[in-house]
Short mmCIF file of C-alpha atoms in Angstrom, two decimals:
data_model
loop_
_atom_site.label_atom_id
_atom_site.label_comp_id
_atom_site.label_asym_id
_atom_site.label_seq_id
_atom_site.Cartn_x
_atom_site.Cartn_y
_atom_site.Cartn_z
CA UNK Z 146 -39.72 16.80 -0.46
CA UNK Z 147 -41.18 20.24 -1.10
CA UNK Z 148 -41.62 21.77 -4.59
CA UNK Z 149 -39.44 24.67 -3.47
CA UNK Z 150 -36.59 22.27 -2.72
CA UNK Z 151 -36.92 20.54 -6.10
CA UNK Z 152 -36.52 23.86 -7.90
CA UNK Z 153 -33.32 24.90 -6.14
CA UNK Z 154 -29.83 24.46 -7.53
CA UNK Z 155 -27.64 22.21 -5.43
CA UNK Z 156 -25.07 24.96 -4.89
CA UNK Z 157 -27.60 27.02 -2.94
CA UNK Z 158 -29.66 24.26 -1.32
CA UNK Z 159 -30.86 24.79 2.23
CA UNK Z 160 -33.24 22.04 3.31
CA UNK Z 161 -35.29 21.88 6.51
CA UNK Z 162 -35.46 18.39 8.01
CA UNK Z 163 -38.91 19.07 9.47
CA UNK Z 164 -40.63 21.04 6.68
CA UNK Z 165 -39.06 19.17 3.77
CA UNK Z 166 -38.50 15.67 5.12
CA UNK Z 167 -40.90 15.16 8.03
CA UNK Z 168 -38.47 14.78 10.94
CA UNK Z 169 -40.18 14.85 14.35
CA UNK Z 170 -38.95 17.68 16.62
CA UNK Z 171 -40.86 16.32 19.63
CA UNK Z 172 -38.47 13.41 20.22
CA UNK Z 173 -41.22 10.79 19.97
CA UNK Z 174 -40.80 9.30 16.48
CA UNK Z 175 -37.39 8.20 15.20
CA UNK Z 176 -36.02 10.92 12.90
CA UNK Z 177 -32.90 9.11 11.69
CA UNK Z 178 -34.23 8.26 8.23
CA UNK Z 179 -35.67 11.72 7.63
CA UNK Z 180 -32.43 13.52 8.55
CA UNK Z 181 -30.31 11.12 6.50
CA UNK Z 182 -32.64 11.63 3.52
CA UNK Z 183 -32.10 15.39 3.82
CA UNK Z 184 -28.31 14.96 3.96
CA UNK Z 185 -28.36 12.72 0.89
CA UNK Z 186 -30.70 14.95 -1.11
CA UNK Z 187 -28.93 18.23 -0.48
CA UNK Z 188 -25.56 17.05 -1.75
CA UNK Z 189 -23.13 19.87 -0.98
CA UNK Z 190 -25.71 22.22 0.53
CA UNK Z 191 -26.99 22.96 4.03
CA UNK Z 192 -29.21 20.74 6.17
CA UNK Z 193 -31.06 22.89 8.72
CA UNK Z 194 -32.34 21.20 11.88
CA UNK Z 195 -34.78 23.52 13.70
CA UNK Z 196 -35.03 23.68 17.47
CA UNK Z 197 -36.45 20.57 19.04
CA UNK Z 198 -35.47 17.10 20.21
CA UNK Z 199 -34.80 14.50 17.51
CA UNK Z 200 -34.68 10.82 18.38
CA UNK Z 201 -31.92 9.04 16.44
CA UNK Z 202 -30.84 5.40 16.36
CA UNK Z 203 -27.93 5.14 13.89
CA UNK Z 204 -25.17 7.39 12.51
CA UNK Z 205 -25.51 9.85 9.64
CA UNK Z 206 -23.23 9.33 6.63
CA UNK Z 207 -21.53 12.43 5.22
CA UNK Z 208 -20.06 11.79 1.78
CA UNK Z 209 -20.64 14.94 -0.34
CA UNK Z 210 -18.29 17.91 -0.69
CA UNK Z 211 -19.40 20.95 1.28
CA UNK Z 212 -22.26 19.39 3.25
CA UNK Z 213 -23.26 21.47 6.27
CA UNK Z 214 -25.38 20.29 9.21
CA UNK Z 215 -26.66 23.36 11.07
CA UNK Z 216 -28.92 23.52 14.11
CA UNK Z 217 -30.61 26.49 15.77
CA UNK Z 218 -28.25 26.58 18.75
CA UNK Z 219 -26.50 24.13 21.07
CA UNK Z 220 -29.32 24.41 23.62
CA UNK Z 221 -32.11 24.50 21.03
CA UNK Z 222 -31.42 21.63 18.58
CA UNK Z 223 -30.86 18.30 20.31
CA UNK Z 224 -30.04 14.97 18.64
CA UNK Z 225 -30.81 12.27 21.19
CA UNK Z 226 -29.60 8.71 20.81
CA UNK Z 227 -32.04 6.01 21.78
CA UNK Z 228 -29.29 3.46 22.48
CA UNK Z 229 -25.81 3.44 24.00
CA UNK Z 230 -23.79 3.95 20.79
CA UNK Z 231 -22.37 7.46 20.33
CA UNK Z 232 -21.69 7.33 16.59
CA UNK Z 233 -23.57 10.31 15.17
CA UNK Z 234 -21.65 11.65 12.14
CA UNK Z 235 -19.50 9.37 9.97
CA UNK Z 236 -17.42 10.96 7.21
CA UNK Z 237 -17.22 8.08 4.75
CA UNK Z 238 -15.77 9.59 1.55
CA UNK Z 239 -12.80 11.72 0.57
CA UNK Z 240 -14.38 15.18 0.59
CA UNK Z 241 -13.04 18.71 0.44
CA UNK Z 242 -15.05 20.17 3.33
CA UNK Z 243 -17.83 19.42 5.82
CA UNK Z 244 -19.41 21.27 8.73
CA UNK Z 245 -21.50 20.58 11.85
CA UNK Z 246 -22.66 23.57 13.92
CA UNK Z 247 -25.05 24.79 16.61
CA UNK Z 248 -26.52 21.63 18.12
CA UNK Z 249 -26.31 19.14 20.98
CA UNK Z 250 -25.79 15.39 20.89
CA UNK Z 251 -26.90 13.48 23.96
CA UNK Z 252 -28.37 10.14 25.06
CA UNK Z 253 -31.39 8.75 26.78
CA UNK Z 254 -28.84 6.46 28.48
CA UNK Z 255 -25.09 6.86 29.04
CA UNK Z 256 -23.07 5.85 25.98
CA UNK Z 257 -20.75 2.84 26.10
CA UNK Z 258 -19.34 2.81 22.54
CA UNK Z 259 -18.68 4.93 19.46
CA UNK Z 260 -17.60 8.50 18.74
CA UNK Z 261 -19.85 11.44 17.88
CA UNK Z 262 -17.63 12.42 14.93
CA UNK Z 263 -15.76 9.69 13.08
CA UNK Z 264 -13.62 10.20 9.98
CA UNK Z 265 -12.89 6.99 8.11
CA UNK Z 266 -11.04 8.01 4.93
CA UNK Z 267 -7.65 9.45 4.11
CA UNK Z 268 -8.35 12.38 1.79
CA UNK Z 269 -10.38 14.84 3.88
CA UNK Z 270 -9.17 18.38 3.19
CA UNK Z 271 -11.16 20.38 5.74
CA UNK Z 272 -13.89 20.31 8.35
CA UNK Z 273 -15.49 22.41 11.07
CA UNK Z 274 -17.20 21.50 14.35
CA UNK Z 275 -18.44 24.70 16.02
CA UNK Z 276 -20.76 25.48 18.94
CA UNK Z 277 -21.54 21.81 19.46
CA UNK Z 278 -22.40 20.42 22.87
CA UNK Z 279 -22.32 16.78 23.90
CA UNK Z 280 -23.61 15.16 27.06
CA UNK Z 281 -23.01 11.60 28.31
CA UNK Z 282 -21.33 10.45 25.10
CA UNK Z 283 -18.56 7.88 24.69
CA UNK Z 284 -16.13 10.00 22.67
CA UNK Z 285 -16.18 13.28 20.82
CA UNK Z 286 -13.88 12.80 17.85
CA UNK Z 287 -11.98 9.88 16.34
CA UNK Z 288 -9.96 9.72 13.17
CA UNK Z 289 -9.80 6.02 12.26
CA UNK Z 290 -7.52 6.06 9.21
CA UNK Z 291 -4.05 4.50 9.37
CA UNK Z 292 -2.52 6.11 6.28
CA UNK Z 293 -2.92 9.21 4.14
CA UNK Z 294 -4.04 12.27 6.07
CA UNK Z 295 -7.12 14.01 7.42
CA UNK Z 296 -6.39 17.71 7.12
CA UNK Z 297 -7.49 21.08 8.46
CA UNK Z 298 -10.14 20.12 11.02
CA UNK Z 299 -11.22 22.90 13.40
CA UNK Z 300 -13.06 22.22 16.67
CA UNK Z 301 -14.20 25.58 18.02
CA UNK Z 302 -16.35 26.90 20.90
CA UNK Z 303 -17.63 23.48 21.95
CA UNK Z 304 -18.73 21.90 25.24
CA UNK Z 305 -18.06 18.17 25.52
CA UNK Z 306 -19.53 17.14 28.88
CA UNK Z 307 -19.58 13.87 30.89
CA UNK Z 308 -17.65 12.06 28.15
CA UNK Z 309 -16.91 8.36 28.75
CA UNK Z 310 -13.46 6.77 28.24
CA UNK Z 311 -12.03 8.99 25.44
CA UNK Z 312 -12.50 12.61 24.46
CA UNK Z 313 -10.68 13.49 21.21
CA UNK Z 314 -8.55 10.88 19.43
CA UNK Z 315 -6.51 11.89 16.36
CA UNK Z 316 -4.06 10.01 14.13
CA UNK Z 317 -2.63 10.57 10.64
CA UNK Z 318 -3.68 14.21 10.63
CA UNK Z 319 -2.37 17.54 9.37
CA UNK Z 320 -3.11 20.97 10.85
CA UNK Z 321 -5.90 20.48 13.38
CA UNK Z 322 -7.19 23.30 15.57
CA UNK Z 323 -8.92 23.00 18.97
CA UNK Z 324 -9.95 26.36 20.43
CA UNK Z 325 -12.22 27.64 23.20
CA UNK Z 326 -13.51 24.21 24.21
CA UNK Z 327 -14.28 22.29 27.38
CA UNK Z 328 -13.62 18.53 27.37
CA UNK Z 329 -15.06 17.05 30.55
CA UNK Z 330 -14.56 13.38 31.26
CA UNK Z 331 -17.13 11.50 33.30
CA UNK Z 332 -14.72 10.27 36.00
CA UNK Z 333 -11.06 10.00 37.02
CA UNK Z 334 -10.89 6.22 36.83
CA UNK Z 335 -8.36 4.13 34.87
CA UNK Z 336 -8.50 4.21 31.09
CA UNK Z 337 -10.33 7.52 30.76
CA UNK Z 338 -8.32 9.97 28.65
CA UNK Z 339 -9.35 13.41 27.40
CA UNK Z 340 -6.95 13.78 24.43
CA UNK Z 341 -5.08 11.05 22.55
CA UNK Z 342 -2.59 12.09 19.85
CA UNK Z 343 -1.60 8.93 17.97
CA UNK Z 344 0.87 8.27 15.15
CA UNK Z 345 1.80 10.53 12.22
CA UNK Z 346 0.28 13.87 13.20
CA UNK Z 347 1.79 17.02 11.72
CA UNK Z 348 0.41 20.19 13.25
CA UNK Z 349 -1.94 20.58 16.23
CA UNK Z 350 -2.80 24.08 17.47
CA UNK Z 351 -4.73 24.11 20.74
CA UNK Z 352 -5.63 27.16 22.80
CA UNK Z 353 -8.06 28.31 25.50
CA UNK Z 354 -9.25 24.78 26.18
CA UNK Z 355 -10.05 23.18 29.53
CA UNK Z 356 -9.78 19.44 30.17
CA UNK Z 357 -11.55 18.10 33.27
CA UNK Z 358 -11.26 14.74 35.04
CA UNK Z 359 -10.01 11.52 33.49
CA UNK Z 360 -7.12 9.28 34.50
CA UNK Z 361 -4.98 11.15 31.94
CA UNK Z 362 -5.51 14.60 30.50
CA UNK Z 363 -3.49 13.91 27.35
CA UNK Z 364 -1.49 11.04 25.85
CA UNK Z 365 1.01 11.52 23.01
CA UNK Z 366 2.10 8.19 21.56
CA UNK Z 367 3.19 6.34 18.43
CA UNK Z 368 1.89 2.77 18.57
CA UNK Z 369 0.73 2.29 14.96
CA UNK Z 370 4.11 2.33 13.23
CA UNK Z 371 3.77 5.78 11.67
CA UNK Z 372 6.27 8.61 11.78
CA UNK Z 373 6.76 10.61 14.94
CA UNK Z 374 4.18 13.35 15.45
CA UNK Z 375 5.44 16.93 15.42
CA UNK Z 376 4.57 20.63 15.46
CA UNK Z 377 2.33 20.96 18.52
CA UNK Z 378 1.36 24.44 19.71
CA UNK Z 379 -0.48 24.39 23.04
CA UNK Z 380 -1.18 27.61 24.91
CA UNK Z 381 -3.57 28.84 27.60
CA UNK Z 382 -4.92 25.34 28.24
CA UNK Z 383 -5.54 23.64 31.56
CA UNK Z 384 -5.87 20.05 32.78
CA UNK Z 385 -7.82 19.93 36.04
CA UNK Z 386 -8.36 16.72 37.97
CA UNK Z 387 -6.39 14.42 35.63
CA UNK Z 388 -3.01 12.81 36.26
#
């Protein structure tokens, strides 16, 4: 860790995973530990990932209020999994806000399990995924909680390409926004679904979004014993190639 980083206050921290923590932007060495160390050290600040390819082999844990993961652009900063598991960002604590922007997540092989973004707790108050691109991943977003609520998540200006089996899966949520996105499924075969809205969702606003391929473009269901979902606003969206 650099001396400059040590002298900063946490409120204003911006750390560079290459300069401050030794991540490898050439894609040769595994950068998982270096990037996770930056996320842990910065607390509620910003983790900057410069342009390059970063080999990763396990998910990053986000557990501090206000943590921001920011790349240099969706075609410039690439996080590349070295195995077939898609889990990249796991939100593992009740936090007020988190952010992931301006990067790509892809694989050296096609993914067969896991979601790029996975929220696992019930008290999340806000989050942003913006200008993120995925390629050959298993799923883009999953909210795994079965009680409480995961609130105010915005997914904006993203390209989710060649996604396997599921695209976005939400349950027990309040006020989610999906805008200006493309969710492309890898095929039209059975079991592949672009959007799953599960039990106990209150408020989903979706606009200017294109869903491609898949057996089903969207499924709205209540199989977990929660209350009926309500307050959906869907406009200027298209499902092309799905049933």
